[in-house]
């Protein structure tokens, strides 16, 4: 019965229509290429330079997120990131996101960088996926060091030690 239910949900998803992000005009830089570089090569020396060399800032919107959480348990904060990644799953091929849990004593905060195809926050992302994201990276070159540090999960621009991280790609 569970298998039939899953098949029904899959058919329901297919019937909802096309993803509006499929209609965006073609651009030379594709996140698919960056995701491949990010997964298979050194981030600081290969993937991040590839990103900055080929990124078309006019074709993407960049978002920062900082959520202050007073969760005393790491698993509670990690669950929040997992929920965010799950809710963003339907735009995975149009996005790259890095969410980090940064720690100071018993305080676990979430910081994130999200790169989305197109201009602005697509309506398809919805309120849950967009929660806490703010469009703030107008000049990619000026934020190169910070963006690289987030992609690498370490570096001088991250204010506190990184406890863990997760990637949307």
PDB file of C-alpha atoms in Angstrom:
ATOM      1  CA  UNK A   1       0.000   0.000   0.000  1.00  0.00           C
ATOM      2  CA  UNK A   2       2.859   2.387   0.786  1.00  0.00           C
ATOM      3  CA  UNK A   3       4.325   1.819  -2.691  1.00  0.00           C
ATOM      4  CA  UNK A   4       1.001   2.677  -4.333  1.00  0.00           C
ATOM      5  CA  UNK A   5       0.797   5.822  -2.229  1.00  0.00           C
ATOM      6  CA  UNK A   6       4.294   6.873  -3.322  1.00  0.00           C
ATOM      7  CA  UNK A   7       3.445   6.199  -6.984  1.00  0.00           C
ATOM      8  CA  UNK A   8       0.320   8.323  -6.549  1.00  0.00           C
ATOM      9  CA  UNK A   9       2.351  11.174  -5.078  1.00  0.00           C
ATOM     10  CA  UNK A  10       4.825  10.956  -7.947  1.00  0.00           C
ATOM     11  CA  UNK A  11       2.018  11.189 -10.491  1.00  0.00           C
ATOM     12  CA  UNK A  12       0.554  14.117  -8.568  1.00  0.00           C
ATOM     13  CA  UNK A  13       3.916  15.939  -8.706  1.00  0.00           C
ATOM     14  CA  UNK A  14       4.219  15.343 -12.448  1.00  0.00           C
ATOM     15  CA  UNK A  15       0.732  16.719 -13.052  1.00  0.00           C
ATOM     16  CA  UNK A  16       1.461  20.009 -11.299  1.00  0.00           C
ATOM     17  CA  UNK A  17       2.984  21.385 -14.482  1.00  0.00           C
ATOM     18  CA  UNK A  18       6.405  22.556 -15.449  1.00  0.00           C
ATOM     19  CA  UNK A  19       8.815  24.342 -13.197  1.00  0.00           C
ATOM     20  CA  UNK A  20       8.754  28.084 -14.020  1.00  0.00           C
ATOM     21  CA  UNK A  21      12.534  28.105 -13.698  1.00  0.00           C
ATOM     22  CA  UNK A  22      12.635  25.893 -16.821  1.00  0.00           C
ATOM     23  CA  UNK A  23      11.419  28.933 -18.776  1.00  0.00           C
ATOM     24  CA  UNK A  24      14.401  31.154 -17.886  1.00  0.00           C
ATOM     25  CA  UNK A  25      16.544  32.242 -20.840  1.00  0.00           C
ATOM     26  CA  UNK A  26      19.697  30.263 -21.514  1.00  0.00           C
ATOM     27  CA  UNK A  27      22.913  31.618 -20.030  1.00  0.00           C
ATOM     28  CA  UNK A  28      26.501  30.454 -20.459  1.00  0.00           C
ATOM     29  CA  UNK A  29      27.192  29.497 -16.815  1.00  0.00           C
ATOM     30  CA  UNK A  30      25.299  26.497 -15.515  1.00  0.00           C
ATOM     31  CA  UNK A  31      25.218  25.426 -11.885  1.00  0.00           C
ATOM     32  CA  UNK A  32      25.396  21.823 -13.042  1.00  0.00           C
ATOM     33  CA  UNK A  33      29.019  22.405 -14.049  1.00  0.00           C
ATOM     34  CA  UNK A  34      29.808  24.101 -10.737  1.00  0.00           C
ATOM     35  CA  UNK A  35      28.129  21.307  -8.784  1.00  0.00           C
ATOM     36  CA  UNK A  36      30.314  18.776 -10.573  1.00  0.00           C
ATOM     37  CA  UNK A  37      33.456  20.819  -9.795  1.00  0.00           C
ATOM     38  CA  UNK A  38      32.330  21.332  -6.194  1.00  0.00           C
ATOM     39  CA  UNK A  39      31.794  17.601  -5.679  1.00  0.00           C
ATOM     40  CA  UNK A  40      34.878  16.245  -7.412  1.00  0.00           C
ATOM     41  CA  UNK A  41      37.662  18.791  -6.912  1.00  0.00           C
ATOM     42  CA  UNK A  42      39.280  20.861  -4.181  1.00  0.00           C
ATOM     43  CA  UNK A  43      36.900  23.685  -3.334  1.00  0.00           C
ATOM     44  CA  UNK A  44      39.378  26.453  -2.532  1.00  0.00           C
ATOM     45  CA  UNK A  45      41.815  25.848  -5.400  1.00  0.00           C
ATOM     46  CA  UNK A  46      39.542  24.563  -8.194  1.00  0.00           C
ATOM     47  CA  UNK A  47      35.763  24.870  -7.642  1.00  0.00           C
ATOM     48  CA  UNK A  48      35.636  28.405  -6.180  1.00  0.00           C
ATOM     49  CA  UNK A  49      37.974  29.897  -8.830  1.00  0.00           C
ATOM     50  CA  UNK A  50      35.888  28.127 -11.513  1.00  0.00           C
ATOM     51  CA  UNK A  51      32.759  29.703 -10.023  1.00  0.00           C
ATOM     52  CA  UNK A  52      34.175  33.250 -10.054  1.00  0.00           C
ATOM     53  CA  UNK A  53      35.714  32.858 -13.504  1.00  0.00           C
ATOM     54  CA  UNK A  54      32.521  31.654 -15.178  1.00  0.00           C
ATOM     55  CA  UNK A  55      29.672  33.039 -13.072  1.00  0.00           C
ATOM     56  CA  UNK A  56      27.240  35.306 -14.870  1.00  0.00           C
ATOM     57  CA  UNK A  57      26.005  37.555 -12.050  1.00  0.00           C
ATOM     58  CA  UNK A  58      23.176  38.822 -14.276  1.00  0.00           C
ATOM     59  CA  UNK A  59      21.749  35.291 -14.549  1.00  0.00           C
ATOM     60  CA  UNK A  60      21.749  34.477 -10.825  1.00  0.00           C
ATOM     61  CA  UNK A  61      20.700  35.993  -7.535  1.00  0.00           C
ATOM     62  CA  UNK A  62      22.856  35.576  -4.460  1.00  0.00           C
ATOM     63  CA  UNK A  63      21.461  35.391  -0.939  1.00  0.00           C
ATOM     64  CA  UNK A  64      22.957  35.370   2.541  1.00  0.00           C
ATOM     65  CA  UNK A  65      21.247  33.999   5.602  1.00  0.00           C
ATOM     66  CA  UNK A  66      22.022  34.321   9.300  1.00  0.00           C
ATOM     67  CA  UNK A  67      19.610  32.741  11.745  1.00  0.00           C
ATOM     68  CA  UNK A  68      20.393  33.126  15.393  1.00  0.00           C
ATOM     69  CA  UNK A  69      19.311  30.011  17.230  1.00  0.00           C
ATOM     70  CA  UNK A  70      19.605  29.353  20.906  1.00  0.00           C
ATOM     71  CA  UNK A  71      19.302  25.608  20.479  1.00  0.00           C
ATOM     72  CA  UNK A  72      21.469  23.970  23.064  1.00  0.00           C
ATOM     73  CA  UNK A  73      21.439  20.718  21.143  1.00  0.00           C
ATOM     74  CA  UNK A  74      23.329  20.413  17.894  1.00  0.00           C
ATOM     75  CA  UNK A  75      20.792  17.953  16.458  1.00  0.00           C
ATOM     76  CA  UNK A  76      17.976  20.519  16.721  1.00  0.00           C
ATOM     77  CA  UNK A  77      19.932  23.056  14.676  1.00  0.00           C
ATOM     78  CA  UNK A  78      21.010  20.398  12.167  1.00  0.00           C
ATOM     79  CA  UNK A  79      17.349  19.386  11.768  1.00  0.00           C
ATOM     80  CA  UNK A  80      16.448  22.971  10.817  1.00  0.00           C
ATOM     81  CA  UNK A  81      19.028  22.846   8.029  1.00  0.00           C
ATOM     82  CA  UNK A  82      17.719  19.467   6.889  1.00  0.00           C
ATOM     83  CA  UNK A  83      14.176  20.831   6.712  1.00  0.00           C
ATOM     84  CA  UNK A  84      15.354  23.845   4.679  1.00  0.00           C
ATOM     85  CA  UNK A  85      17.229  21.603   2.230  1.00  0.00           C
ATOM     86  CA  UNK A  86      14.208  19.330   1.892  1.00  0.00           C
ATOM     87  CA  UNK A  87      11.896  22.265   1.168  1.00  0.00           C
ATOM     88  CA  UNK A  88      14.320  23.595  -1.443  1.00  0.00           C
ATOM     89  CA  UNK A  89      14.639  20.189  -3.134  1.00  0.00           C
ATOM     90  CA  UNK A  90      12.328  21.053  -6.029  1.00  0.00           C
ATOM     91  CA  UNK A  91      14.684  23.846  -7.184  1.00  0.00           C
ATOM     92  CA  UNK A  92      17.852  21.823  -6.642  1.00  0.00           C
ATOM     93  CA  UNK A  93      18.924  21.945 -10.296  1.00  0.00           C
ATOM     94  CA  UNK A  94      18.645  25.755 -10.241  1.00  0.00           C
ATOM     95  CA  UNK A  95      20.371  26.379  -6.920  1.00  0.00           C
ATOM     96  CA  UNK A  96      23.532  25.949  -4.929  1.00  0.00           C
ATOM     97  CA  UNK A  97      23.281  26.435  -1.196  1.00  0.00           C
ATOM     98  CA  UNK A  98      25.733  26.027   1.647  1.00  0.00           C
ATOM     99  CA  UNK A  99      24.336  26.063   5.185  1.00  0.00           C
ATOM    100  CA  UNK A 100      26.725  26.012   8.131  1.00  0.00           C
ATOM    101  CA  UNK A 101      26.190  25.589  11.850  1.00  0.00           C
ATOM    102  CA  UNK A 102      28.548  27.946  13.648  1.00  0.00           C
ATOM    103  CA  UNK A 103      29.150  27.582  17.357  1.00  0.00           C
ATOM    104  CA  UNK A 104      29.994  29.723  20.336  1.00  0.00           C
ATOM    105  CA  UNK A 105      29.803  27.840  23.625  1.00  0.00           C
ATOM    106  CA  UNK A 106      26.218  26.480  23.753  1.00  0.00           C
ATOM    107  CA  UNK A 107      24.822  28.674  20.989  1.00  0.00           C
ATOM    108  CA  UNK A 108      24.366  27.189  17.515  1.00  0.00           C
ATOM    109  CA  UNK A 109      23.642  29.701  14.724  1.00  0.00           C
ATOM    110  CA  UNK A 110      22.995  28.991  11.068  1.00  0.00           C
ATOM    111  CA  UNK A 111      24.709  30.939   8.313  1.00  0.00           C
ATOM    112  CA  UNK A 112      24.150  30.232   4.642  1.00  0.00           C
ATOM    113  CA  UNK A 113      24.952  31.275   1.105  1.00  0.00           C
ATOM    114  CA  UNK A 114      22.413  30.452  -1.591  1.00  0.00           C
ATOM    115  CA  UNK A 115      22.813  30.994  -5.332  1.00  0.00           C
ATOM    116  CA  UNK A 116      19.550  30.825  -7.301  1.00  0.00           C
ATOM    117  CA  UNK A 117      19.049  30.908 -11.057  1.00  0.00           C
ATOM    118  CA  UNK A 118      17.230  34.022 -12.285  1.00  0.00           C
ATOM    119  CA  UNK A 119      16.671  37.412 -10.690  1.00  0.00           C
ATOM    120  CA  UNK A 120      15.082  37.733  -7.263  1.00  0.00           C
ATOM    121  CA  UNK A 121      13.386  35.058  -5.216  1.00  0.00           C
ATOM    122  CA  UNK A 122      11.324  32.782  -7.472  1.00  0.00           C
ATOM    123  CA  UNK A 123       7.727  32.329  -6.304  1.00  0.00           C
ATOM    124  CA  UNK A 124       8.176  28.561  -6.630  1.00  0.00           C
ATOM    125  CA  UNK A 125      10.601  28.615  -3.683  1.00  0.00           C
ATOM    126  CA  UNK A 126       7.794  29.687  -1.382  1.00  0.00           C
ATOM    127  CA  UNK A 127       7.969  31.112   2.105  1.00  0.00           C
ATOM    128  CA  UNK A 128       9.538  28.110   3.820  1.00  0.00           C
ATOM    129  CA  UNK A 129      12.472  27.826   1.440  1.00  0.00           C
ATOM    130  CA  UNK A 130      13.061  31.564   1.449  1.00  0.00           C
ATOM    131  CA  UNK A 131      12.858  31.966   5.227  1.00  0.00           C
ATOM    132  CA  UNK A 132      15.786  34.019   6.422  1.00  0.00           C
ATOM    133  CA  UNK A 133      17.357  34.507   2.998  1.00  0.00           C
ATOM    134  CA  UNK A 134      18.109  38.095   2.066  1.00  0.00           C
ATOM    135  CA  UNK A 135      19.326  39.264  -1.300  1.00  0.00           C
ATOM    136  CA  UNK A 136      22.546  40.942  -0.363  1.00  0.00           C
ATOM    137  CA  UNK A 137      25.310  39.958  -2.732  1.00  0.00           C
ATOM    138  CA  UNK A 138      25.137  42.653  -5.355  1.00  0.00           C
ATOM    139  CA  UNK A 139      28.803  42.530  -6.235  1.00  0.00           C
ATOM    140  CA  UNK A 140      30.067  38.985  -6.489  1.00  0.00           C
ATOM    141  CA  UNK A 141      33.707  40.042  -6.907  1.00  0.00           C
ATOM    142  CA  UNK A 142      33.589  42.154  -3.729  1.00  0.00           C
ATOM    143  CA  UNK A 143      32.317  39.148  -1.752  1.00  0.00           C
ATOM    144  CA  UNK A 144      34.705  36.633  -3.276  1.00  0.00           C
ATOM    145  CA  UNK A 145      36.603  35.824  -0.075  1.00  0.00           C
ATOM    146  CA  UNK A 146      33.456  35.398   2.014  1.00  0.00           C
ATOM    147  CA  UNK A 147      31.724  33.296  -0.649  1.00  0.00           C
ATOM    148  CA  UNK A 148      34.821  31.094  -0.978  1.00  0.00           C
ATOM    149  CA  UNK A 149      34.985  30.623   2.800  1.00  0.00           C
ATOM    150  CA  UNK A 150      31.325  29.544   2.878  1.00  0.00           C
ATOM    151  CA  UNK A 151      31.866  27.109   0.004  1.00  0.00           C
ATOM    152  CA  UNK A 152      34.888  25.692   1.881  1.00  0.00           C
ATOM    153  CA  UNK A 153      33.175  25.686   5.302  1.00  0.00           C
ATOM    154  CA  UNK A 154      36.159  27.512   6.806  1.00  0.00           C
ATOM    155  CA  UNK A 155      38.039  30.772   6.611  1.00  0.00           C
ATOM    156  CA  UNK A 156      38.583  34.158   8.222  1.00  0.00           C
ATOM    157  CA  UNK A 157      35.237  35.631   7.131  1.00  0.00           C
ATOM    158  CA  UNK A 158      33.230  33.058   9.113  1.00  0.00           C
ATOM    159  CA  UNK A 159      32.882  34.611  12.548  1.00  0.00           C
ATOM    160  CA  UNK A 160      32.918  31.433  14.648  1.00  0.00           C
ATOM    161  CA  UNK A 161      34.025  27.808  14.330  1.00  0.00           C
ATOM    162  CA  UNK A 162      31.963  25.674  11.931  1.00  0.00           C
ATOM    163  CA  UNK A 163      30.474  22.659  13.677  1.00  0.00           C
ATOM    164  CA  UNK A 164      28.944  21.142  10.545  1.00  0.00           C
ATOM    165  CA  UNK A 165      27.604  22.034   7.139  1.00  0.00           C
ATOM    166  CA  UNK A 166      25.266  20.788   4.445  1.00  0.00           C
ATOM    167  CA  UNK A 167      25.016  21.546   0.758  1.00  0.00           C
ATOM    168  CA  UNK A 168      22.039  22.014  -1.562  1.00  0.00           C
ATOM    169  CA  UNK A 169      23.109  21.119  -5.075  1.00  0.00           C
TER     170      UNK A 169
END
